[in-house]
Amino acid sequence: MKTKLIAPSLLSADFGNLQKDIEMLNNSQADWLHVDVMDGRFVPNISFGFPVMKTIQQYAKKFVDVHLMIVEPEKYVEEFINHGADLVSVHYEACTHLHRTIHHIQSLGAKAGVVLNPSTPVLMLEDIIADVDLVLLMSVNPGFGGQKFIENTYKKIAETKDLILSNNSTALIQIDGGVNLDNASKLFEAGADVLVAGNAVFSAENPEKTIELLKV
C-alpha cells in the first residue's frame, strides 16, 4: 500500500445525509473511510453500530477502516467484517487476548490493527508488532471528536517506526485525533502513513479541497 493516506472520519459526517457525504468521499482524493465505533463503556460516548455500517457498506467505494472503541471487541469483529470492514482495529487496552483477536480478524479476510491510547507506551506492542497490519496511535483521548492534538504523538511515531523496523514488520502507522492542515505534513514527515481527519474535513468549506491539501 502507498503511504500518505487520508482517512476521513465519518463520525464528523452529516448523519442526516450520510449517502451524500460518502459519495463526496468516493469522488475525492480520500483513500480510506474511517469508521469510529464507540460503546459508551470503553469510551464515554456512543456512536453507531451495524445499521449505520449497512449504509456505509451500501455506498462506500473505498477501503473501509473500522476503529472499535469498545470493550470485548472480539465478540463483534466478525459482524463488522460481514458489514464491509476491510480493516478492523482494536484497542490494546480493551483486548485481553490481543494475539488471538488479531489473527481472528486476519483469518476472516480483513486487515488487523492495534490501537494505543495516548498514555499507553509503544513498547507494549513488542510481542504483537510483527503480526499486525497497522498501528493506530491516538493523538487525543478517545471518545469525542474535535479535541486538541497531543504533541507527545511525534515521539510515539518515532518509537513505533523503530519497533516496526527492528521486527521486520510491514505495519502502517495511523494517527487519529486533532489532525488538521497545520500538522498533517509534519505527521507524515515524522513517519505516519495514514491520517484520520474528521472535523478538519467535514467542517471545511470545501471538504474535497481540504483532503487534497492534507496530502501535500
Short mmCIF file of C-alpha atoms in Angstrom, two decimals:
data_model
loop_
_atom_site.label_atom_id
_atom_site.label_comp_id
_atom_site.label_asym_id
_atom_site.label_seq_id
_atom_site.Cartn_x
_atom_site.Cartn_y
_atom_site.Cartn_z
CA MET A 1 0.00 0.00 0.00
CA LYS A 2 1.20 3.51 -0.77
CA THR A 3 1.68 5.81 2.15
CA LYS A 4 0.41 9.37 2.76
CA LEU A 5 -3.13 8.11 3.01
CA ILE A 6 -6.04 10.23 4.22
CA ALA A 7 -8.93 8.54 6.03
CA PRO A 8 -11.78 10.99 6.73
CA SER A 9 -13.73 10.02 9.83
CA LEU A 10 -17.44 9.51 9.22
CA LEU A 11 -18.05 10.41 12.87
CA SER A 12 -17.96 14.03 11.69
CA ALA A 13 -20.18 13.43 8.64
CA ASP A 14 -23.79 14.56 8.30
CA PHE A 15 -25.89 11.69 9.63
CA GLY A 16 -28.96 13.32 8.13
CA ASN A 17 -27.45 12.69 4.71
CA LEU A 18 -24.74 10.07 5.08
CA GLN A 19 -25.12 8.91 1.47
CA LYS A 20 -24.23 12.40 0.19
CA ASP A 21 -21.09 12.63 2.36
CA ILE A 22 -19.93 9.10 1.44
CA GLU A 23 -20.42 9.85 -2.26
CA MET A 24 -18.40 13.06 -1.81
CA LEU A 25 -15.58 10.97 -0.29
CA ASN A 26 -15.88 8.42 -3.11
CA ASN A 27 -15.25 11.24 -5.59
CA SER A 28 -12.48 12.89 -3.55
CA GLN A 29 -8.81 12.04 -3.08
CA ALA A 30 -9.62 10.32 0.22
CA ASP A 31 -8.01 6.88 0.38
CA TRP A 32 -9.97 5.22 3.18
CA LEU A 33 -13.23 5.81 5.03
CA HIS A 34 -12.63 5.74 8.79
CA VAL A 35 -15.47 4.46 10.98
CA ASP A 36 -15.32 5.18 14.73
CA VAL A 37 -17.42 2.77 16.78
CA MET A 38 -17.96 3.72 20.46
CA ASP A 39 -19.91 1.79 23.07
CA GLY A 40 -20.28 4.22 25.99
CA ARG A 41 -18.25 1.84 28.15
CA PHE A 42 -14.69 1.77 26.83
CA VAL A 43 -15.10 5.46 25.96
CA PRO A 44 -17.61 7.93 27.42
CA ASN A 45 -19.53 8.36 24.18
CA ILE A 46 -21.77 6.22 21.96
CA SER A 47 -21.54 6.47 18.19
CA PHE A 48 -23.16 3.91 15.91
CA GLY A 49 -23.38 0.22 15.12
CA PHE A 50 -24.50 -2.16 12.42
CA PRO A 51 -27.48 -0.26 10.92
CA VAL A 52 -25.15 2.64 10.05
CA MET A 53 -22.47 0.18 8.88
CA LYS A 54 -25.06 -1.20 6.47
CA THR A 55 -25.49 2.26 4.94
CA ILE A 56 -21.72 2.73 4.71
CA GLN A 57 -21.38 -0.69 3.06
CA GLN A 58 -24.09 0.20 0.56
CA TYR A 59 -22.46 3.42 -0.68
CA ALA A 60 -18.72 3.26 0.08
CA LYS A 61 -16.49 2.53 -2.89
CA LYS A 62 -13.24 2.87 -0.96
CA PHE A 63 -11.35 0.90 1.69
CA VAL A 64 -13.37 0.86 4.94
CA ASP A 65 -11.28 1.21 8.09
CA VAL A 66 -13.20 0.40 11.30
CA HIS A 67 -11.84 1.55 14.67
CA LEU A 68 -13.52 -0.29 17.57
CA MET A 69 -13.51 1.76 20.78
CA ILE A 70 -15.46 -0.92 22.59
CA VAL A 71 -14.99 -3.49 25.35
CA GLU A 72 -14.74 -7.14 24.26
CA PRO A 73 -14.20 -6.25 20.59
CA GLU A 74 -13.55 -9.91 19.77
CA LYS A 75 -17.31 -10.55 20.07
CA TYR A 76 -18.09 -8.17 17.20
CA VAL A 77 -15.21 -8.26 14.72
CA GLU A 78 -16.83 -10.89 12.51
CA GLU A 79 -20.04 -8.93 12.16
CA PHE A 80 -18.17 -5.73 11.29
CA ILE A 81 -16.27 -7.61 8.59
CA ASN A 82 -19.58 -9.02 7.32
CA HIS A 83 -20.79 -5.40 7.16
CA GLY A 84 -17.96 -4.35 4.86
CA ALA A 85 -14.94 -3.59 7.09
CA ASP A 86 -11.67 -4.06 5.16
CA LEU A 87 -9.60 -3.31 8.26
CA VAL A 88 -10.59 -3.67 11.91
CA SER A 89 -8.54 -2.03 14.65
CA VAL A 90 -8.93 -2.98 18.30
CA HIS A 91 -7.56 -1.26 21.39
CA TYR A 92 -4.64 -2.82 23.22
CA GLU A 93 -6.34 -1.64 26.43
CA ALA A 94 -9.65 -3.38 25.62
CA CYS A 95 -8.36 -6.69 24.31
CA THR A 96 -7.48 -9.40 26.83
CA HIS A 97 -6.37 -11.87 24.15
CA LEU A 98 -4.88 -9.49 21.60
CA HIS A 99 -2.85 -12.05 19.63
CA ARG A 100 -5.89 -14.29 19.20
CA THR A 101 -8.13 -11.38 18.17
CA ILE A 102 -5.64 -10.04 15.60
CA HIS A 103 -5.30 -13.45 13.99
CA HIS A 104 -9.06 -13.99 14.06
CA ILE A 105 -9.60 -10.73 12.13
CA GLN A 106 -7.00 -11.77 9.56
CA SER A 107 -8.47 -15.27 9.25
CA LEU A 108 -11.76 -13.63 8.23
CA GLY A 109 -10.03 -11.91 5.32
CA ALA A 110 -9.62 -8.41 6.76
CA LYS A 111 -6.53 -6.43 7.80
CA ALA A 112 -5.97 -6.11 11.55
CA GLY A 113 -4.82 -3.09 13.52
CA VAL A 114 -3.96 -2.41 17.14
CA VAL A 115 -4.71 0.94 18.80
CA LEU A 116 -2.85 2.67 21.64
CA ASN A 117 -4.37 5.35 23.86
CA PRO A 118 -2.16 8.42 24.47
CA SER A 119 -0.92 7.11 27.85
CA THR A 120 -0.07 3.57 26.66
CA PRO A 121 3.64 3.17 25.83
CA VAL A 122 4.66 1.86 22.41
CA LEU A 123 6.84 -0.88 23.96
CA MET A 124 3.62 -2.73 24.90
CA LEU A 125 3.41 -3.74 21.21
CA GLU A 126 6.73 -5.56 21.13
CA ASP A 127 5.18 -9.03 21.07
CA ILE A 128 2.44 -8.23 18.52
CA ILE A 129 4.09 -5.77 16.10
CA ALA A 130 5.14 -8.48 13.61
CA ASP A 131 1.54 -9.74 13.40
CA VAL A 132 -0.43 -6.53 12.84
CA ASP A 133 -1.12 -4.68 9.58
CA LEU A 134 -1.49 -1.30 11.26
CA VAL A 135 -0.71 0.57 14.49
CA LEU A 136 -3.16 3.36 15.30
CA LEU A 137 -1.77 5.95 17.69
CA MET A 138 -4.47 8.02 19.35
CA SER A 139 -3.35 11.65 19.36
CA VAL A 140 -6.28 12.64 21.60
CA ASN A 141 -8.04 10.67 24.34
CA PRO A 142 -10.67 8.60 22.52
CA GLY A 143 -14.38 9.27 22.83
CA PHE A 144 -15.05 12.68 21.31
CA GLY A 145 -14.30 14.49 18.06
CA GLY A 146 -12.78 17.95 17.86
CA GLN A 147 -10.16 17.59 20.61
CA LYS A 148 -6.73 19.24 20.74
CA PHE A 149 -3.80 17.26 19.35
CA ILE A 150 -1.37 15.79 21.94
CA GLU A 151 2.19 16.83 20.98
CA ASN A 152 3.82 13.72 22.51
CA THR A 153 2.43 11.84 19.48
CA TYR A 154 5.50 12.77 17.39
CA LYS A 155 7.76 10.94 19.87
CA LYS A 156 5.45 7.91 19.75
CA ILE A 157 5.55 7.85 15.95
CA ALA A 158 9.36 7.66 16.05
CA GLU A 159 9.24 4.87 18.66
CA THR A 160 6.65 2.93 16.64
CA LYS A 161 8.72 3.29 13.46
CA ASP A 162 11.77 1.91 15.30
CA LEU A 163 9.76 -1.02 16.63
CA ILE A 164 8.37 -1.80 13.15
CA LEU A 165 11.81 -1.71 11.51
CA SER A 166 13.55 -3.74 14.21
CA ASN A 167 10.93 -6.50 13.92
CA ASN A 168 10.70 -6.55 10.10
CA SER A 169 7.05 -5.62 10.42
CA THR A 170 5.10 -4.19 7.48
CA ALA A 171 2.62 -2.37 9.73
CA LEU A 172 1.43 1.07 8.72
CA ILE A 173 1.25 3.88 11.29
CA GLN A 174 -2.08 5.69 11.56
CA ILE A 175 -2.77 8.86 13.58
CA ASP A 176 -6.23 9.73 14.86
CA GLY A 177 -7.24 12.90 16.71
CA GLY A 178 -6.71 16.60 16.16
CA VAL A 179 -5.27 16.12 12.66
CA ASN A 180 -5.58 19.27 10.54
CA LEU A 181 -3.89 21.30 7.79
CA ASP A 182 -1.40 22.72 10.31
CA ASN A 183 0.09 19.39 11.42
CA ALA A 184 -0.61 16.90 8.58
CA SER A 185 2.66 17.36 6.67
CA LYS A 186 4.64 17.29 9.94
CA LEU A 187 2.97 13.98 10.88
CA PHE A 188 3.80 12.44 7.50
CA GLU A 189 7.39 13.67 7.83
CA ALA A 190 7.60 12.10 11.30
CA GLY A 191 6.74 8.69 9.81
CA ALA A 192 2.94 8.43 9.80
CA ASP A 193 1.38 6.60 6.83
CA VAL A 194 -2.34 7.23 7.37
CA LEU A 195 -4.03 10.29 8.87
CA VAL A 196 -7.59 10.25 10.18
CA ALA A 197 -9.29 13.63 9.81
CA GLY A 198 -12.84 14.35 10.95
CA ASN A 199 -13.66 17.95 11.77
CA ALA A 200 -10.85 19.23 9.55
CA VAL A 201 -12.59 17.69 6.53
CA PHE A 202 -16.29 17.89 7.27
CA SER A 203 -16.37 21.38 8.78
CA ALA A 204 -14.32 22.78 5.88
CA GLU A 205 -15.94 25.00 3.29
CA ASN A 206 -14.57 22.70 0.60
CA PRO A 207 -14.02 19.19 2.04
CA GLU A 208 -12.63 17.76 -1.21
CA LYS A 209 -10.02 20.51 -1.48
CA THR A 210 -9.12 20.05 2.20
CA ILE A 211 -8.49 16.32 1.63
CA GLU A 212 -6.22 17.25 -1.28
CA LEU A 213 -4.30 19.75 0.88
CA LEU A 214 -3.89 17.25 3.75
CA LYS A 215 -1.90 15.02 1.39
CA VAL A 216 0.56 17.70 0.31
#
